[in-house]
């Protein structure tokens, strides 16, 4: 998903970076596997992540950095962080409403119709998860998708077994 959004980030003159958990130091550093893995609709979750990254890029200043991260613990956490203008606490609930957009119509500089975050919350809640926001004016924003992990998701034989 980050690779998919790199061209748009370059157009906006914003650096897009990915932070993955790493295995303990070794000769060949590589991302740690996600164990356990959530049972999920990958395309739907990709759409939710695209919406969060798109918002972060739109609200980041030129030369800014947007970071996408993953924490492979239970619950699984995907997060997107920017250093844009931030969102007042009083609006944290409203931003997930369909068609809600911050600021006045006359002064608004970012494009969009205001459904991106409502789509994110719909997708995440359909997976039994939740979306958290940490943001304040002048401090940027961090949106975190928390996905539960079913007890059977950690056991490959449980995912592949057929009901008797």
Tab-separated table of N, CA and C in Angstrom, residues 2-72:
chain	number	residue	atom	x	y	z
A	2	UNK	N	1.948	1.218	0.780
A	2	UNK	CA	2.865	2.361	0.806
A	2	UNK	C	3.473	2.555	-0.582
A	3	UNK	N	3.885	1.472	-1.214
A	3	UNK	CA	4.451	1.542	-2.565
A	3	UNK	C	3.431	2.161	-3.524
A	4	UNK	N	2.192	1.757	-3.402
A	4	UNK	CA	1.107	2.266	-4.245
A	4	UNK	C	0.955	3.784	-4.103
A	5	UNK	N	1.191	4.319	-2.901
A	5	UNK	CA	0.971	5.734	-2.627
A	5	UNK	C	2.213	6.608	-2.836
A	6	UNK	N	3.352	5.999	-3.164
A	6	UNK	CA	4.589	6.770	-3.301
A	6	UNK	C	4.530	7.836	-4.383
A	7	UNK	N	3.901	7.543	-5.517
A	7	UNK	CA	3.814	8.526	-6.607
A	7	UNK	C	3.029	9.754	-6.149
A	8	UNK	N	1.906	9.521	-5.476
A	8	UNK	CA	1.094	10.637	-4.987
A	8	UNK	C	1.875	11.452	-3.953
A	9	UNK	N	2.616	10.760	-3.090
A	9	UNK	CA	3.440	11.455	-2.093
A	9	UNK	C	4.475	12.336	-2.785
A	10	UNK	N	5.117	11.817	-3.833
A	10	UNK	CA	6.121	12.590	-4.571
A	10	UNK	C	5.487	13.812	-5.223
A	11	UNK	N	4.284	13.657	-5.774
A	11	UNK	CA	3.571	14.795	-6.372
A	11	UNK	C	3.299	15.876	-5.335
A	12	UNK	N	2.993	15.458	-4.111
A	12	UNK	CA	2.700	16.401	-3.029
A	12	UNK	C	3.979	16.896	-2.348
A	13	UNK	N	5.128	16.371	-2.778
A	13	UNK	CA	6.437	16.728	-2.212
A	13	UNK	C	6.503	16.403	-0.717
A	14	UNK	N	5.980	15.209	-0.398
A	14	UNK	CA	5.993	14.707	0.968
A	14	UNK	C	6.677	13.348	0.953
A	15	UNK	N	7.527	13.100	1.939
A	15	UNK	CA	8.214	11.811	2.033
A	15	UNK	C	7.298	10.814	2.728
A	16	UNK	N	7.162	9.645	2.136
A	16	UNK	CA	6.346	8.575	2.707
A	16	UNK	C	7.296	7.476	3.165
A	17	UNK	N	7.249	7.147	4.457
A	17	UNK	CA	8.153	6.120	4.970
A	17	UNK	C	7.381	5.037	5.706
A	18	UNK	N	7.971	3.848	5.741
A	18	UNK	CA	7.350	2.681	6.351
A	18	UNK	C	8.194	2.209	7.523
A	19	UNK	N	7.541	1.929	8.650
A	19	UNK	CA	8.225	1.388	9.833
A	19	UNK	C	7.617	0.026	10.163
A	20	UNK	N	8.428	-1.021	10.017
A	20	UNK	CA	7.987	-2.371	10.322
A	20	UNK	C	8.747	-2.902	11.527
A	21	UNK	N	8.122	-3.814	12.301
A	21	UNK	CA	8.869	-4.429	13.398
A	21	UNK	C	9.978	-5.288	12.808
A	22	UNK	N	11.116	-5.308	13.468
A	22	UNK	CA	12.248	-6.077	12.966
A	22	UNK	C	12.514	-7.276	13.864
A	23	UNK	N	13.068	-8.310	13.244
A	23	UNK	CA	13.521	-9.470	14.014
A	23	UNK	C	14.742	-9.052	14.819
A	24	UNK	N	15.116	-9.816	15.836
A	24	UNK	CA	16.340	-9.487	16.583
A	24	UNK	C	17.523	-9.373	15.631
A	25	UNK	N	18.554	-8.592	16.011
A	25	UNK	CA	19.689	-8.371	15.120
A	25	UNK	C	20.276	-9.682	14.595
A	26	UNK	N	20.552	-9.677	13.307
A	26	UNK	CA	21.178	-10.830	12.659
A	26	UNK	C	21.932	-10.322	11.446
A	27	UNK	N	22.554	-11.248	10.733
A	27	UNK	CA	23.302	-10.860	9.540
A	27	UNK	C	22.379	-10.369	8.442
A	28	UNK	N	21.112	-10.796	8.477
A	28	UNK	CA	20.173	-10.446	7.414
A	28	UNK	C	18.919	-9.830	8.031
A	29	UNK	N	18.944	-8.507	8.340
A	29	UNK	CA	17.750	-7.896	8.952
A	29	UNK	C	16.557	-7.987	8.006
A	30	UNK	N	15.427	-8.370	8.556
A	30	UNK	CA	14.204	-8.464	7.766
A	30	UNK	C	13.011	-8.194	8.667
A	31	UNK	N	11.875	-7.820	8.048
A	31	UNK	CA	10.696	-7.580	8.871
A	31	UNK	C	10.271	-8.845	9.612
A	32	UNK	N	9.815	-8.655	10.844
A	32	UNK	CA	9.319	-9.779	11.633
A	32	UNK	C	7.993	-10.256	11.045
A	33	UNK	N	7.745	-11.553	11.054
A	33	UNK	CA	6.458	-12.048	10.554
A	33	UNK	C	5.342	-11.640	11.502
A	34	UNK	N	4.168	-11.450	10.958
A	34	UNK	CA	3.006	-11.131	11.779
A	34	UNK	C	2.432	-12.434	12.304
A	35	UNK	N	2.727	-12.742	13.539
A	35	UNK	CA	2.175	-13.945	14.143
A	35	UNK	C	1.558	-13.527	15.455
A	36	UNK	N	0.304	-13.714	15.684
A	36	UNK	CA	-0.669	-14.299	14.782
A	36	UNK	C	-1.167	-13.283	13.760
A	37	UNK	N	-1.734	-13.764	12.676
A	37	UNK	CA	-2.264	-12.894	11.635
A	37	UNK	C	-3.782	-12.815	11.766
A	38	UNK	N	-4.341	-11.629	11.542
A	38	UNK	CA	-5.794	-11.524	11.620
A	38	UNK	C	-6.444	-12.154	10.389
A	39	UNK	N	-7.646	-12.678	10.580
A	39	UNK	CA	-8.445	-13.128	9.443
A	39	UNK	C	-9.117	-11.868	8.919
A	40	UNK	N	-8.814	-11.488	7.674
A	40	UNK	CA	-9.284	-10.191	7.205
A	40	UNK	C	-9.443	-10.159	5.692
A	41	UNK	N	-10.200	-9.181	5.234
A	41	UNK	CA	-10.338	-8.883	3.810
A	41	UNK	C	-9.211	-7.918	3.459
A	42	UNK	N	-8.168	-8.421	2.849
A	42	UNK	CA	-6.985	-7.627	2.551
A	42	UNK	C	-7.258	-6.411	1.690
A	43	UNK	N	-8.109	-6.571	0.675
A	43	UNK	CA	-8.422	-5.437	-0.214
A	43	UNK	C	-9.167	-4.340	0.542
A	44	UNK	N	-10.085	-4.724	1.413
A	44	UNK	CA	-10.829	-3.725	2.187
A	44	UNK	C	-9.887	-2.984	3.134
A	45	UNK	N	-9.012	-3.724	3.803
A	45	UNK	CA	-8.072	-3.070	4.715
A	45	UNK	C	-7.089	-2.193	3.947
A	46	UNK	N	-6.721	-2.608	2.736
A	46	UNK	CA	-5.855	-1.767	1.918
A	46	UNK	C	-6.573	-0.456	1.594
A	47	UNK	N	-7.874	-0.511	1.295
A	47	UNK	CA	-8.630	0.708	1.012
A	47	UNK	C	-8.648	1.630	2.231
A	48	UNK	N	-8.827	1.055	3.416
A	48	UNK	CA	-8.816	1.863	4.640
A	48	UNK	C	-7.456	2.540	4.809
A	49	UNK	N	-6.392	1.794	4.580
A	49	UNK	CA	-5.046	2.354	4.718
A	49	UNK	C	-4.774	3.415	3.658
A	50	UNK	N	-5.226	3.180	2.431
A	50	UNK	CA	-5.077	4.185	1.367
A	50	UNK	C	-5.769	5.482	1.784
A	51	UNK	N	-6.971	5.371	2.351
A	51	UNK	CA	-7.695	6.574	2.770
A	51	UNK	C	-6.938	7.336	3.856
A	52	UNK	N	-6.360	6.612	4.809
A	52	UNK	CA	-5.602	7.282	5.878
A	52	UNK	C	-4.333	7.936	5.320
A	53	UNK	N	-3.628	7.234	4.448
A	53	UNK	CA	-2.413	7.802	3.861
A	53	UNK	C	-2.751	9.009	2.995
A	54	UNK	N	-3.815	8.902	2.209
A	54	UNK	CA	-4.252	10.012	1.353
A	54	UNK	C	-4.527	11.262	2.196
A	55	UNK	N	-5.253	11.089	3.294
A	55	UNK	CA	-5.532	12.232	4.178
A	55	UNK	C	-4.250	12.814	4.749
A	56	UNK	N	-3.362	11.948	5.201
A	56	UNK	CA	-2.103	12.421	5.797
A	56	UNK	C	-1.284	13.202	4.776
A	57	UNK	N	-1.235	12.721	3.536
A	57	UNK	CA	-0.489	13.435	2.493
A	57	UNK	C	-1.131	14.777	2.177
A	58	UNK	N	-2.456	14.811	2.114
A	58	UNK	CA	-3.170	16.067	1.821
A	58	UNK	C	-2.929	17.124	2.887
A	59	UNK	N	-2.781	16.681	4.126
A	59	UNK	CA	-2.665	17.628	5.239
A	59	UNK	C	-1.231	17.840	5.710
A	60	UNK	N	-0.276	17.334	4.950
A	60	UNK	CA	1.131	17.533	5.304
A	60	UNK	C	1.722	18.661	4.476
A	61	UNK	N	2.603	19.440	5.086
A	61	UNK	CA	3.254	20.505	4.331
A	61	UNK	C	4.286	19.927	3.358
A	62	UNK	N	4.577	20.684	2.309
A	62	UNK	CA	5.636	20.273	1.382
A	62	UNK	C	6.912	20.060	2.187
A	63	UNK	N	7.619	18.996	1.856
A	63	UNK	CA	8.835	18.669	2.584
A	63	UNK	C	8.578	17.882	3.860
A	64	UNK	N	7.307	17.629	4.165
A	64	UNK	CA	6.952	16.894	5.375
A	64	UNK	C	7.157	15.398	5.217
A	65	UNK	N	6.890	14.684	6.291
A	65	UNK	CA	7.032	13.227	6.310
A	65	UNK	C	5.744	12.610	6.822
A	66	UNK	N	5.290	11.576	6.122
A	66	UNK	CA	4.172	10.755	6.581
A	66	UNK	C	4.750	9.370	6.840
A	67	UNK	N	4.479	8.846	8.023
A	67	UNK	CA	5.003	7.535	8.400
A	67	UNK	C	3.850	6.554	8.544
A	68	UNK	N	4.029	5.381	7.957
A	68	UNK	CA	3.068	4.288	8.078
A	68	UNK	C	3.771	3.204	8.879
A	69	UNK	N	3.117	2.720	9.919
A	69	UNK	CA	3.751	1.734	10.778
A	69	UNK	C	2.873	0.529	11.038
A	70	UNK	N	3.510	-0.505	11.501
A	70	UNK	CA	2.836	-1.753	11.810
A	70	UNK	C	3.418	-2.302	13.098
A	71	UNK	N	2.527	-2.733	13.983
A	71	UNK	CA	2.939	-3.407	15.210
A	71	UNK	C	2.238	-4.751	15.211
A	72	UNK	N	3.003	-5.819	15.230
A	72	UNK	CA	2.460	-7.153	15.056
A	72	UNK	C	2.007	-7.854	16.310
